mmCIF file of C-alpha atoms in Angstrom:
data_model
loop_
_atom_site.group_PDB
_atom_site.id
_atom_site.type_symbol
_atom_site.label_atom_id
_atom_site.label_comp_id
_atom_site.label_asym_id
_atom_site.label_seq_id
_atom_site.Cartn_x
_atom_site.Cartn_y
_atom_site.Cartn_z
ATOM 1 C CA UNK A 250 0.328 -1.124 -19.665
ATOM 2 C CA UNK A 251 -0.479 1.231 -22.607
ATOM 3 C CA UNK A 252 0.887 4.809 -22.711
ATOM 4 C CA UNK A 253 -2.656 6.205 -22.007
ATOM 5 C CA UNK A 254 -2.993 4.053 -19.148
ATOM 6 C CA UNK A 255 0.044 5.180 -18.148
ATOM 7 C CA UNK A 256 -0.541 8.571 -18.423
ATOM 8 C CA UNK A 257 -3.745 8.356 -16.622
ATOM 9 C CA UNK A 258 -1.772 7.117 -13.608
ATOM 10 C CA UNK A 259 0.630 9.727 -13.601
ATOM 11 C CA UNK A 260 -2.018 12.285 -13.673
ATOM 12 C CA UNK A 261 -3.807 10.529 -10.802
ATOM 13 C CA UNK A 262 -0.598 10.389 -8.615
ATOM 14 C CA UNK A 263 0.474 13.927 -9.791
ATOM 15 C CA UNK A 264 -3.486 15.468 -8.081
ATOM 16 C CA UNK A 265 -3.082 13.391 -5.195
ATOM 17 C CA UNK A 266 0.409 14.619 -4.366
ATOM 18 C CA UNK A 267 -0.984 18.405 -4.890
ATOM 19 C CA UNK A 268 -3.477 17.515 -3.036
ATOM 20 C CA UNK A 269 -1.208 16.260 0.070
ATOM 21 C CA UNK A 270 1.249 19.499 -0.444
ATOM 22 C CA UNK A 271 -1.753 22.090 0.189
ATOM 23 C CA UNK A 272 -3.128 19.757 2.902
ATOM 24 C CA UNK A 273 0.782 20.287 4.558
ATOM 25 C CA UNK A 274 0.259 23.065 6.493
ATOM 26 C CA UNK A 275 -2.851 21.880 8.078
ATOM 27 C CA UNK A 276 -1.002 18.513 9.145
ATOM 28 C CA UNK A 277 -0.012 17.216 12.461
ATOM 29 C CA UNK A 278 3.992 17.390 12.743
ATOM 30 C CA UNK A 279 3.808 13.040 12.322
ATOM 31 C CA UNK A 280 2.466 13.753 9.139
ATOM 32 C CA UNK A 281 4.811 16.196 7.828
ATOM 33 C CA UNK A 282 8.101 14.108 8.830
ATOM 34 C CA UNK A 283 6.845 11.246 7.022
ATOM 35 C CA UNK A 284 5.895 13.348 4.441
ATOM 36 C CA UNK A 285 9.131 14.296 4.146
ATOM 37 C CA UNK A 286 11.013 11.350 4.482
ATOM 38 C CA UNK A 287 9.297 9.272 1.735
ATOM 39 C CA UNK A 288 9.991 12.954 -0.452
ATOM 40 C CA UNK A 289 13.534 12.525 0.700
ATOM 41 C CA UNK A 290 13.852 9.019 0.146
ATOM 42 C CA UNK A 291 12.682 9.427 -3.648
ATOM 43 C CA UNK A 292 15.184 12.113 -4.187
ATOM 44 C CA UNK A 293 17.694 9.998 -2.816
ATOM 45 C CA UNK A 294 17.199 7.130 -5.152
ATOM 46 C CA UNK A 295 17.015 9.496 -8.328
ATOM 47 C CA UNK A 296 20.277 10.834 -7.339
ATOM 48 C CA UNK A 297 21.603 7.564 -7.178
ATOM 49 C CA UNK A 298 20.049 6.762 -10.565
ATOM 50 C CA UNK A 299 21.985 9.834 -12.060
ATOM 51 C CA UNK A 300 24.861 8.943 -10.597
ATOM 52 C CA UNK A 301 25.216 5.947 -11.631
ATOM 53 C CA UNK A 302 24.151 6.174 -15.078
ATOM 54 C CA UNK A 303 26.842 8.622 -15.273
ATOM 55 C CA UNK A 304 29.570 6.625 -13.981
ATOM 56 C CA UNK A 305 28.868 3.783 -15.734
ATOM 57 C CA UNK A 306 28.578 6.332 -19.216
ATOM 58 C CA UNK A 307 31.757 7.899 -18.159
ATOM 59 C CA UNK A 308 33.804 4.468 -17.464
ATOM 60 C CA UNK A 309 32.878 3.241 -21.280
ATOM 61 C CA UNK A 310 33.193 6.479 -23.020
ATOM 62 C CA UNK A 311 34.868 8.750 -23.428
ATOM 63 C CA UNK A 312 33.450 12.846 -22.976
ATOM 64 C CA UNK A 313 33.182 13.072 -26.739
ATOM 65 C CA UNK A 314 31.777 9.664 -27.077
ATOM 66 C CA UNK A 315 34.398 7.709 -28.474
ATOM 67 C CA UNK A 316 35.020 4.170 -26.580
ATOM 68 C CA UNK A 317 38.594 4.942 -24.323
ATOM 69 C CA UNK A 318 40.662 2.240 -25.694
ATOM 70 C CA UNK A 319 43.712 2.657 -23.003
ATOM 71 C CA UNK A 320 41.028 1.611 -20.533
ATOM 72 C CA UNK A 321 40.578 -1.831 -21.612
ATOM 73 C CA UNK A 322 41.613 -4.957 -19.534
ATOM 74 C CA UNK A 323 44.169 -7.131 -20.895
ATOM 75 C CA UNK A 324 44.639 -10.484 -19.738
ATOM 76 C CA UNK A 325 48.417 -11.918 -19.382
ATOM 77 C CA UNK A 326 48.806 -15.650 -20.506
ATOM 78 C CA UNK A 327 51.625 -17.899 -19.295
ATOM 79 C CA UNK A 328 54.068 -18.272 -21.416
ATOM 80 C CA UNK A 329 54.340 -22.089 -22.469
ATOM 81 C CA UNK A 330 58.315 -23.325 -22.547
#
């Protein structure tokens, strides 16, 4: 998909979704709690993106972006006799 394409679609789902907010108040109470649950269940899973972007950041650097050195797994050999 090309970045204008891409664009376009964003702008199409960005008027729809105005359009659904100012038809909100007008809405029977099913359509609100759906409404509301699909809102919630996108929040959710950028949250969750966030999150774990910033574990996984944190684990393999360190705040000031250095790699954290005393973190690092070292495997133990047997020692041959």
């Amino acid at each position: 998909m090309s970045s204008e394409g891409f664009l376009k679609e964003m702008q199409t789902i960005g008027e729809k979704f105005l359009l659904k907010l100012q038809k909100l108040p007008k809405a029977d109470p099913v359509e609100i709690v759906s409404f509301c649950v699909v809102l919630l269940f996108i929040v959710t899973v950028l949250v969750l993106m966030i999150i774990a972007c910033s574990c996984c950041c944190y684990s393999c650097c360190s705040c000031d972006g250095r790699p954290d050195h005393r973190r690092r797994k070292i495997q133990v050999r047997p020692i041959a006799h």
